[in-house]
CSV table of C-alpha atoms and ligand atoms in Angstrom, one decimal:
chain,number,residue,atom,x,y,z
K,1,MET,CA,149.6,265.0,-56.3
K,2,ILE,CA,151.4,262.5,-58.4
K,3,ASN,CA,150.2,262.4,-62.1
K,4,GLY,CA,153.1,260.5,-63.8
K,5,SER,CA,155.0,263.6,-64.9
K,6,LYS,CA,158.8,263.5,-64.6
K,7,ARG,CA,160.3,264.8,-61.3
K,8,ILE,CA,163.9,264.4,-62.4
K,9,ASP,CA,165.3,265.2,-65.9
K,10,GLN,CA,166.7,261.7,-66.6
K,11,PRO,CA,165.8,258.5,-64.8
K,12,ILE,CA,168.6,257.2,-62.5
K,13,ARG,CA,170.6,254.5,-64.3
K,14,TRP,CA,169.9,251.5,-62.0
K,15,ALA,CA,170.7,247.8,-61.3
K,16,MET,CA,169.6,245.2,-58.9
K,17,VAL,CA,171.5,242.6,-57.0
K,18,GLY,CA,169.2,239.7,-56.0
K,19,GLY,CA,165.4,240.0,-56.4
K,20,GLY,CA,165.5,237.0,-58.9
K,21,ALA,CA,162.7,235.2,-60.6
K,22,HIS,CA,161.5,233.4,-57.5
K,23,SER,CA,162.3,236.0,-54.9
K,24,GLN,CA,159.6,237.4,-52.7
K,25,ILE,CA,160.5,241.0,-52.8
K,26,GLY,CA,162.2,241.6,-56.2
K,27,TYR,CA,159.1,242.5,-58.1
K,28,ILE,CA,158.0,245.3,-55.8
K,29,HIS,CA,161.4,246.9,-56.0
K,30,ARG,CA,161.2,247.0,-59.8
K,31,SER,CA,157.6,248.0,-59.9
K,32,ALA,CA,158.2,250.9,-57.5
K,33,ALA,CA,161.5,252.1,-59.0
K,34,LEU,CA,160.3,251.9,-62.6
K,35,ARG,CA,157.2,254.0,-62.0
K,36,ASP,CA,157.0,257.7,-62.9
K,37,HIS,CA,160.4,257.8,-64.7
K,38,SER,CA,162.4,257.6,-61.5
K,39,PHE,CA,164.8,254.8,-62.5
K,40,GLU,CA,165.8,252.8,-65.5
K,41,LEU,CA,166.8,249.1,-65.1
K,42,LEU,CA,170.0,248.7,-67.1
K,43,ALA,CA,172.0,245.9,-65.4
K,44,GLY,CA,171.9,243.3,-62.7
K,45,ALA,CA,173.2,240.2,-60.9
K,46,PHE,CA,169.7,239.0,-60.1
K,47,ASP,CA,170.3,235.6,-58.6
K,48,ILE,CA,172.8,233.5,-56.6
K,49,ASP,CA,172.7,231.1,-59.6
K,50,PRO,CA,174.4,233.1,-62.5
K,51,ALA,CA,172.7,231.3,-65.3
K,52,ARG,CA,169.3,231.7,-63.8
K,53,GLY,CA,170.1,235.4,-63.1
K,54,ARG,CA,171.2,236.0,-66.6
K,55,ALA,CA,168.1,234.3,-68.1
K,56,PHE,CA,165.8,236.3,-65.8
K,57,GLY,CA,167.6,239.6,-66.6
K,58,GLN,CA,166.9,239.1,-70.2
K,59,GLN,CA,163.3,238.4,-69.5
K,60,LEU,CA,163.2,241.7,-67.8
K,61,GLY,CA,164.5,243.4,-71.0
K,62,VAL,CA,168.1,243.9,-69.7
K,63,ASP,CA,170.9,243.8,-72.3
K,64,PRO,CA,172.5,240.3,-72.0
K,65,ASP,CA,176.0,241.9,-71.8
K,66,ARG,CA,174.8,243.7,-68.6
K,67,CYS,CA,173.4,240.6,-66.8
K,68,TYR,CA,176.4,239.8,-64.6
K,69,PRO,CA,177.2,236.5,-62.8
K,70,ASP,CA,177.8,238.3,-59.4
K,71,TYR,CA,177.8,241.8,-57.8
K,72,LEU,CA,181.6,242.3,-58.0
K,73,SER,CA,181.6,241.9,-61.8
K,74,LEU,CA,178.5,244.1,-62.0
K,75,PHE,CA,180.2,247.0,-60.1
K,76,GLU,CA,183.6,246.6,-61.8
K,77,GLN,CA,182.3,246.4,-65.4
K,78,GLU,CA,179.6,249.1,-65.0
K,79,ALA,CA,182.3,251.5,-63.7
K,80,GLN,CA,184.1,251.2,-67.0
K,81,ARG,CA,181.1,252.3,-69.1
K,82,SER,CA,180.4,256.0,-69.8
K,83,ASP,CA,176.7,255.1,-69.4
K,84,GLY,CA,177.3,252.9,-66.3
K,85,ILE,CA,174.8,252.6,-63.5
K,86,GLN,CA,174.4,255.3,-60.8
K,87,ALA,CA,172.5,253.2,-58.2
K,88,VAL,CA,171.9,249.7,-57.2
K,89,SER,CA,169.2,248.0,-55.1
K,90,ILE,CA,170.1,245.1,-52.9
K,91,ALA,CA,167.4,242.5,-52.4
K,92,THR,CA,169.4,239.5,-51.2
K,93,PRO,CA,169.3,237.5,-47.9
K,94,ASN,CA,170.4,239.5,-44.9
K,95,GLY,CA,173.9,238.0,-44.5
K,96,THR,CA,175.0,239.5,-47.8
K,97,HIS,CA,173.8,243.1,-47.2
K,98,TYR,CA,176.9,244.5,-45.5
K,99,ALA,CA,179.5,243.3,-48.1
K,100,ILE,CA,177.3,244.3,-51.1
K,101,THR,CA,176.5,247.7,-49.7
K,102,LYS,CA,180.1,248.3,-48.8
K,103,ALA,CA,181.3,247.3,-52.3
K,104,ALA,CA,178.6,249.4,-54.0
K,105,LEU,CA,179.5,252.5,-52.0
K,106,GLU,CA,183.2,251.9,-52.7
K,107,ALA,CA,182.3,251.8,-56.4
K,108,GLY,CA,180.7,255.2,-56.0
K,109,LEU,CA,177.1,254.0,-56.3
K,110,HIS,CA,174.0,255.1,-54.5
K,111,VAL,CA,172.3,252.2,-52.7
K,112,VAL,CA,168.9,251.0,-51.8
K,113,CYS,CA,169.3,248.2,-49.4
K,114,GLU,CA,166.8,245.8,-47.9
K,115,LYS,CA,166.5,245.7,-44.1
K,116,PRO,CA,168.3,244.9,-42.0
K,117,LEU,CA,171.2,247.0,-43.3
K,118,CYS,CA,173.7,244.6,-41.7
K,119,PHE,CA,174.2,242.7,-38.4
K,120,THR,CA,176.2,244.8,-36.0
K,121,LEU,CA,176.3,248.4,-35.0
K,122,GLU,CA,180.0,248.5,-35.9
K,123,GLU,CA,179.2,247.5,-39.5
K,124,ALA,CA,176.3,249.9,-39.6
K,125,GLU,CA,178.4,252.9,-38.4
K,126,SER,CA,181.1,252.0,-40.9
K,127,LEU,CA,178.6,252.1,-43.8
K,128,ARG,CA,177.3,255.4,-42.5
K,129,ALA,CA,180.9,256.8,-42.5
K,130,LEU,CA,181.5,255.5,-46.0
K,131,ALA,CA,178.3,256.9,-47.4
K,132,THR,CA,179.0,260.3,-45.9
K,133,ALA,CA,182.6,260.3,-47.1
K,134,ARG,CA,181.5,259.5,-50.6
K,135,SER,CA,178.4,261.7,-50.6
K,136,ARG,CA,176.3,258.7,-51.6
K,137,ILE,CA,172.6,258.1,-50.7
K,138,VAL,CA,171.6,255.0,-48.9
K,139,GLY,CA,167.9,254.2,-48.8
K,140,VAL,CA,166.5,251.3,-46.7
K,141,THR,CA,163.2,249.8,-47.8
K,142,TYR,CA,161.0,250.3,-44.8
K,143,GLY,CA,158.3,250.3,-47.4
K,144,TYR,CA,155.2,250.9,-45.2
K,145,ALA,CA,156.6,254.4,-44.4
K,146,GLY,CA,155.5,255.4,-47.9
K,147,HIS,CA,151.8,255.2,-47.0
K,148,GLN,CA,150.4,258.7,-47.0
K,149,LEU,CA,148.5,258.3,-43.7
K,150,ILE,CA,151.8,257.8,-41.9
K,151,GLU,CA,152.4,261.4,-42.8
K,152,GLN,CA,149.0,262.3,-41.5
K,153,ALA,CA,149.7,260.7,-38.2
K,154,ARG,CA,153.1,262.6,-38.0
K,155,ALA,CA,151.4,265.9,-38.7
K,156,MET,CA,148.5,265.3,-36.2
K,157,ILE,CA,151.0,264.3,-33.4
K,158,ALA,CA,153.2,267.4,-34.2
K,159,ALA,CA,150.1,269.6,-34.0
K,160,GLY,CA,149.3,268.3,-30.5
K,161,GLU,CA,146.0,266.6,-31.5
K,162,LEU,CA,146.7,263.6,-29.2
K,163,GLY,CA,147.9,265.7,-26.3
K,164,GLN,CA,151.0,264.5,-24.6
K,165,VAL,CA,152.2,261.1,-26.0
K,166,ARG,CA,152.2,258.5,-23.3
K,167,MET,CA,152.3,255.1,-25.0
K,168,VAL,CA,153.2,253.6,-28.4
K,169,HIS,CA,152.0,250.0,-29.1
K,170,MET,CA,153.5,248.3,-32.1
K,171,GLN,CA,153.2,244.9,-33.6
K,172,PHE,CA,154.1,243.0,-36.7
K,173,ALA,CA,152.8,239.6,-35.8
K,174,HIS,CA,152.0,237.2,-38.7
K,175,GLY,CA,151.2,233.5,-38.7
K,176,PHE,CA,153.0,232.3,-41.8
K,177,HIS,CA,155.7,230.4,-40.0
K,178,CYS,CA,153.5,228.7,-37.3
K,179,ALA,CA,155.0,225.4,-38.3
K,180,ALA,CA,158.6,224.6,-39.5
K,181,GLU,CA,158.1,225.9,-43.1
K,182,GLU,CA,161.8,226.2,-43.4
K,183,ALA,CA,162.0,222.4,-44.1
K,184,SER,CA,160.6,223.0,-47.6
K,185,ASN,CA,160.6,226.8,-48.2
K,186,PRO,CA,164.0,228.4,-49.1
K,187,ALA,CA,162.9,231.9,-48.1
K,188,ALA,CA,162.0,230.6,-44.7
K,189,LYS,CA,165.1,228.5,-44.4
K,190,TRP,CA,167.6,231.4,-44.6
K,191,ARG,CA,165.5,233.5,-42.2
K,192,THR,CA,166.0,230.9,-39.4
K,193,ASP,CA,169.7,230.3,-40.1
K,194,PRO,CA,171.9,232.7,-37.9
K,195,ARG,CA,174.6,232.7,-40.6
K,196,GLN,CA,172.3,234.2,-43.1
K,197,ALA,CA,169.7,236.0,-41.0
K,198,GLY,CA,172.0,237.4,-38.4
K,199,PRO,CA,171.4,237.6,-34.6
K,200,SER,CA,167.6,237.5,-34.8
K,201,TYR,CA,164.7,236.3,-36.9
K,202,VAL,CA,161.5,238.2,-36.2
K,203,LEU,CA,163.0,241.2,-34.4
K,204,GLY,CA,164.9,242.2,-37.5
K,205,ASP,CA,162.6,240.7,-40.1
K,206,VAL,CA,159.4,242.3,-39.0
K,207,GLY,CA,159.7,244.2,-35.7
K,208,THR,CA,161.9,246.9,-37.3
K,209,HIS,CA,159.0,247.9,-39.7
K,210,PRO,CA,156.6,249.3,-37.1
K,211,LEU,CA,159.6,250.6,-35.1
K,212,TYR,CA,160.5,252.8,-38.2
K,213,LEU,CA,156.9,253.9,-38.5
K,214,SER,CA,157.2,255.2,-34.9
K,215,GLU,CA,160.4,257.1,-35.8
K,216,VAL,CA,158.5,258.8,-38.6
K,217,MET,CA,155.4,259.6,-36.6
K,218,LEU,CA,157.3,260.6,-33.4
K,219,PRO,CA,160.6,262.1,-34.5
K,220,ASN,CA,161.4,263.5,-31.0
K,221,LEU,CA,160.8,260.2,-29.1
K,222,LYS,CA,164.1,258.7,-28.1
K,223,ILE,CA,164.5,255.3,-26.5
K,224,LYS,CA,166.3,255.4,-23.2
K,225,ARG,CA,166.4,251.7,-22.3
K,226,LEU,CA,164.6,248.5,-23.3
K,227,MET,CA,164.0,244.9,-22.3
K,228,CYS,CA,163.2,242.0,-24.5
K,229,SER,CA,162.1,238.4,-24.1
K,230,ARG,CA,162.3,236.1,-27.1
K,231,GLN,CA,161.1,232.6,-27.7
K,232,SER,CA,161.5,229.9,-30.3
K,233,PHE,CA,158.1,228.2,-30.3
K,234,VAL,CA,159.3,226.0,-33.2
K,235,ALA,CA,162.2,224.6,-31.1
K,236,SER,CA,164.5,223.9,-34.1
K,237,ARG,CA,164.8,227.7,-34.8
K,238,ALA,CA,166.7,228.3,-31.6
K,239,PRO,CA,168.8,230.3,-31.0
K,240,LEU,CA,166.8,232.5,-33.3
K,241,GLU,CA,163.3,233.6,-32.1
K,242,ASP,CA,160.0,233.3,-33.9
K,243,ASN,CA,158.3,235.5,-31.3
K,244,ALA,CA,159.5,238.4,-29.2
K,245,TYR,CA,158.1,241.1,-26.8
K,246,THR,CA,160.1,244.3,-26.4
K,247,LEU,CA,159.3,246.9,-23.8
K,248,MET,CA,160.8,250.4,-24.2
K,249,GLU,CA,161.2,253.4,-21.9
K,250,TYR,CA,161.5,256.6,-23.8
K,251,GLU,CA,163.3,259.8,-22.6
K,252,GLY,CA,160.6,261.9,-20.9
K,253,GLY,CA,158.7,258.9,-19.5
K,254,ALA,CA,156.6,257.6,-22.4
K,255,MET,CA,156.5,253.8,-22.8
K,256,GLY,CA,156.6,251.7,-26.0
K,257,MET,CA,156.0,248.0,-26.8
K,258,VAL,CA,156.7,245.9,-29.9
K,259,TRP,CA,155.4,242.5,-30.5
K,260,SER,CA,157.3,240.7,-33.3
K,261,SER,CA,156.1,237.3,-34.3
K,262,ALA,CA,155.9,234.7,-37.1
K,263,VAL,CA,153.7,232.3,-35.1
K,264,ASN,CA,150.6,234.4,-34.6
K,265,ALA,CA,148.3,231.6,-35.9
K,266,GLY,CA,145.6,232.8,-38.2
K,267,SER,CA,147.0,236.3,-38.6
K,268,MET,CA,148.0,237.8,-41.9
K,269,HIS,CA,150.6,240.6,-41.4
K,270,GLY,CA,149.1,241.9,-38.2
K,271,GLN,CA,151.2,245.1,-38.4
K,272,LYS,CA,149.7,247.9,-36.3
K,273,ILE,CA,150.8,251.0,-34.6
K,274,ARG,CA,148.7,252.7,-31.9
K,275,VAL,CA,149.9,256.0,-30.5
K,276,ILE,CA,148.2,256.9,-27.3
K,277,GLY,CA,148.2,260.5,-26.0
K,278,SER,CA,146.7,262.2,-22.9
K,279,ARG,CA,143.5,263.1,-24.8
K,280,ALA,CA,143.3,260.9,-27.9
K,281,SER,CA,144.8,258.0,-29.8
K,282,LEU,CA,145.7,257.2,-33.4
K,283,GLU,CA,145.8,253.7,-34.9
K,284,TRP,CA,147.1,252.5,-38.3
K,285,TRP,CA,147.0,248.9,-39.6
K,286,ASP,CA,148.9,247.9,-42.7
K,287,GLU,CA,146.1,245.7,-43.9
K,288,GLN,CA,143.8,248.7,-44.1
K,289,PRO,CA,146.4,251.3,-45.1
K,290,ASN,CA,143.9,253.8,-46.5
K,291,GLN,CA,142.3,254.4,-43.0
K,292,LEU,CA,143.6,256.0,-39.9
K,293,ARG,CA,141.6,255.7,-36.7
K,294,PHE,CA,141.4,258.8,-34.5
K,295,GLU,CA,139.8,258.2,-31.1
K,296,VAL,CA,139.3,261.2,-28.8
K,297,GLN,CA,138.4,260.2,-25.3
K,298,GLY,CA,134.7,260.7,-24.7
K,299,GLN,CA,133.8,261.1,-28.4
K,300,PRO,CA,132.8,258.7,-31.1
K,301,ALA,CA,135.8,257.3,-33.0
K,302,GLN,CA,136.6,258.8,-36.4
K,303,VAL,CA,138.1,257.0,-39.4
K,304,LEU,CA,140.2,259.3,-41.5
K,305,GLU,CA,140.4,258.2,-45.2
K,306,ARG,CA,143.4,258.7,-47.5
K,307,GLY,CA,143.0,261.2,-50.3
K,308,MET,CA,140.4,263.4,-48.5
K,309,ASN,CA,140.7,267.2,-48.3
K,310,TYR,CA,140.4,267.3,-44.6
K,311,LEU,CA,143.9,265.7,-44.2
K,312,HIS,CA,147.1,267.7,-43.6
K,313,PRO,CA,148.8,268.8,-46.9
K,314,GLN,CA,151.8,266.5,-46.1
K,315,ALA,CA,149.4,263.5,-46.4
K,316,LEU,CA,148.1,264.6,-49.8
K,317,HIS,CA,151.0,265.5,-51.9
K,318,GLU,CA,151.8,261.9,-52.9
K,319,ASP,CA,148.1,261.2,-53.7
K,320,ARG,CA,147.5,259.6,-57.1
K,321,ILE,CA,143.8,258.9,-57.5
K,322,GLY,CA,141.9,260.8,-54.8
K,323,GLY,CA,139.9,259.2,-51.9
K,324,GLY,CA,137.8,256.1,-52.3
K,325,HIS,CA,140.0,254.2,-54.6
K,326,PRO,CA,142.3,252.2,-52.4
K,327,GLU,CA,146.1,252.7,-52.8
K,328,GLY,CA,148.4,250.0,-51.4
K,329,LEU,CA,151.9,248.8,-50.8
K,330,PHE,CA,153.0,249.3,-54.4
K,331,GLU,CA,152.1,252.9,-54.2
K,332,ALA,CA,153.8,253.3,-50.8
K,333,TRP,CA,157.0,251.8,-52.2
K,334,SER,CA,156.8,254.0,-55.3
K,335,ASN,CA,156.5,257.0,-53.1
K,336,LEU,CA,159.7,256.0,-51.3
K,337,TYR,CA,161.6,255.1,-54.6
K,338,ALA,CA,160.6,258.5,-56.0
K,339,ARG,CA,162.1,260.2,-52.9
K,340,PHE,CA,165.2,258.1,-53.2
K,341,ALA,CA,165.5,259.2,-56.9
K,342,LEU,CA,165.2,262.9,-56.0
K,343,ALA,CA,167.8,262.5,-53.3
K,344,MET,CA,170.2,260.7,-55.6
K,345,ASP,CA,169.7,263.1,-58.5
K,346,THR,CA,170.3,266.1,-56.2
K,347,ALA,CA,173.5,264.5,-54.9
K,348,ASP,CA,174.8,263.7,-58.4
K,349,ARG,CA,174.3,267.4,-59.3
K,350,GLY,CA,176.3,268.4,-56.3
K,351,GLU,CA,173.4,270.4,-55.0
K,352,PRO,CA,172.4,270.8,-51.4
K,353,GLN,CA,170.2,268.0,-49.9
K,354,ALA,CA,166.9,267.4,-51.6
K,355,PRO,CA,163.9,268.5,-49.5
K,356,VAL,CA,162.6,264.9,-49.1
K,357,ARG,CA,162.4,262.6,-46.1
K,358,TYR,CA,163.1,258.9,-46.7
K,359,PRO,CA,164.3,255.9,-44.6
K,360,GLY,CA,168.1,256.5,-45.1
K,361,ILE,CA,171.3,255.4,-43.6
K,362,ASP,CA,170.3,256.7,-40.1
K,363,ALA,CA,167.1,254.6,-40.2
K,364,GLY,CA,169.3,251.6,-41.2
K,365,VAL,CA,171.7,252.2,-38.3
K,366,GLU,CA,168.8,252.6,-35.8
K,367,GLY,CA,167.2,249.3,-37.0
K,368,VAL,CA,170.5,247.5,-36.4
K,369,ARG,CA,170.9,249.2,-33.0
K,370,TRP,CA,167.4,248.2,-31.9
K,371,VAL,CA,167.9,244.5,-32.9
K,372,GLN,CA,171.3,244.4,-31.2
K,373,ARG,CA,169.9,245.9,-28.0
K,374,CYS,CA,166.9,243.5,-28.0
K,375,VAL,CA,169.2,240.5,-28.4
K,376,GLU,CA,171.5,241.7,-25.6
K,377,SER,CA,168.5,242.0,-23.3
K,378,ALA,CA,166.9,238.7,-24.3
K,379,ASP,CA,170.2,236.9,-23.8
K,380,GLN,CA,170.4,238.3,-20.2
K,381,ASP,CA,167.0,236.9,-19.3
K,382,ALA,CA,165.2,240.1,-20.4
K,383,ALA,CA,167.3,242.5,-18.4
K,384,TRP,CA,166.9,246.2,-19.0
K,385,VAL,CA,169.7,247.5,-21.3
K,386,THR,CA,170.6,251.1,-21.9
K,387,TYR,CA,169.8,252.0,-25.5
V,1,LIG,N1,161.0,245.6,-47.0
V,1,LIG,C1,160.2,244.6,-46.9
V,1,LIG,O1,159.0,244.8,-46.6
V,1,LIG,C2,160.7,243.2,-47.1
V,1,LIG,C3,159.8,242.1,-47.4
V,1,LIG,C4,160.4,240.9,-47.6
V,1,LIG,C5,161.7,240.7,-47.6
V,1,LIG,N2,162.5,241.7,-47.3
V,1,LIG,C6,164.0,241.6,-47.3
V,1,LIG,O2,164.5,241.4,-48.7
V,1,LIG,C7,165.6,240.6,-48.7
V,1,LIG,C8,165.3,239.4,-49.6
V,1,LIG,O3,164.2,238.7,-49.1
V,1,LIG,P1,163.3,237.7,-50.0
V,1,LIG,O4,162.2,237.3,-49.2
V,1,LIG,O5,163.0,238.3,-51.4
V,1,LIG,O6,164.3,236.5,-50.2
V,1,LIG,P2,164.2,235.3,-51.2
V,1,LIG,O7,165.0,234.2,-50.6
V,1,LIG,O8,162.8,235.1,-51.7
V,1,LIG,O9,165.0,235.9,-52.5
V,1,LIG,C9,166.4,236.2,-52.5
V,1,LIG,C10,167.0,236.5,-53.9
V,1,LIG,O10,168.3,236.9,-53.8
V,1,LIG,C11,169.1,236.1,-54.7
V,1,LIG,N3,170.5,236.0,-54.1
V,1,LIG,C12,170.9,235.5,-53.0
V,1,LIG,N4,172.2,235.7,-52.8
V,1,LIG,C13,172.6,236.5,-53.9
V,1,LIG,C14,173.8,237.0,-54.2
V,1,LIG,N5,174.9,236.9,-53.5
V,1,LIG,N6,173.9,237.7,-55.4
V,1,LIG,C15,172.8,237.9,-56.2
V,1,LIG,N7,171.6,237.4,-55.9
V,1,LIG,C16,171.5,236.7,-54.7
V,1,LIG,C17,168.4,234.7,-54.7
V,1,LIG,O11,168.8,234.0,-55.8
V,1,LIG,C18,166.9,235.2,-54.8
V,1,LIG,O12,166.6,235.6,-56.1
V,1,LIG,C19,165.9,240.2,-47.3
V,1,LIG,O13,166.8,241.0,-46.7
V,1,LIG,C20,164.5,240.4,-46.5
V,1,LIG,O14,164.7,240.8,-45.2
V,1,LIG,C21,162.0,243.0,-47.1
């Protein structure tokens, strides 16, 4: 149970790159990191516009001398301080992630990077090698993985409660970009520009989220090959897709499917994962994150509720308020940030790895690999490609 008491002696000295005043995702990073004494926000380069970034940093209570015009000055100048930062979170458009993560690791910092970690497997592997060589932690914010019922699903599957897993159906299919929003919305504009978004739009932007949930729930399931078909229903988005279907064959014969979309008219997030076994199925939906459906063939369906004593212990140790009171995305992200902090603190003490699981560099590399393979397949008219 989490009750607000400290889990590390001193909060991690922390900065942000991006996540400025008008960004979509900056606030949840700060909200999650600053909870429960995990991190202390001491510096930043919060915006592509230096003056706007400085003004915003000051509004966040950051010392004006530590509101920097860009990430390189941030890393260089903080390295010269005895109380300089230990970690940085990167919440900028995708096309900047590789260069900023690389520079941060080279400056000896731990990193929390937004997904996708970068654009190519080669870049991803080079970041993994760098992080390993420097013994630095890289967290990737697949934030939904911090929901406690994801742990419940993992424990139930491991205990064999579904029987043999046969199929995994995933989707993250929202409707927010049904029309060409990018004409007037800067956050939609960069997402549909290959120079800033990379080789894909929805595959990387949303599809990788339920894919990571499947990696947590089913750690032994390995993709053998996949095929992908992608479409640009708003034609001006080509070559980037606003809709994609990916079919995956796992080693051992199970099958998986991911529907990634930004044009699912009328849908909010529409992120779901359904794991289907030989005797029962589990289903989790991010818009109802406190419930997990458990359906045993031939019996009435059950709805398992977060915070209840009948859950596996792994699904209860990050509980904050018991069952009945809904917890949400902010708590899920806080859980991940607390795990990042424990891992970073342990690394800085030179102790063996902290006993926490979080989306780290391997998850980042897998996300990049999956997008790359999907694009390879789609560009060969949905041919099967070896994973
Ligand atoms: N994990 C999630 O659930 C989730 C959700 C939304 C977005 N994201 C990811 O977060 C990242 C940011 O997305 P967003 O929707 O907040 O974008 P956004 O366009 O709303 O905000 C981007 C912010 O970064 C700043 N910025 C841009 N370039 C910069 C630079 N070189 N240096 C410093 N600041 C810079 C901008 O000024 C802005 O404040 C993307 O990689 C996106 O994929 C993740």
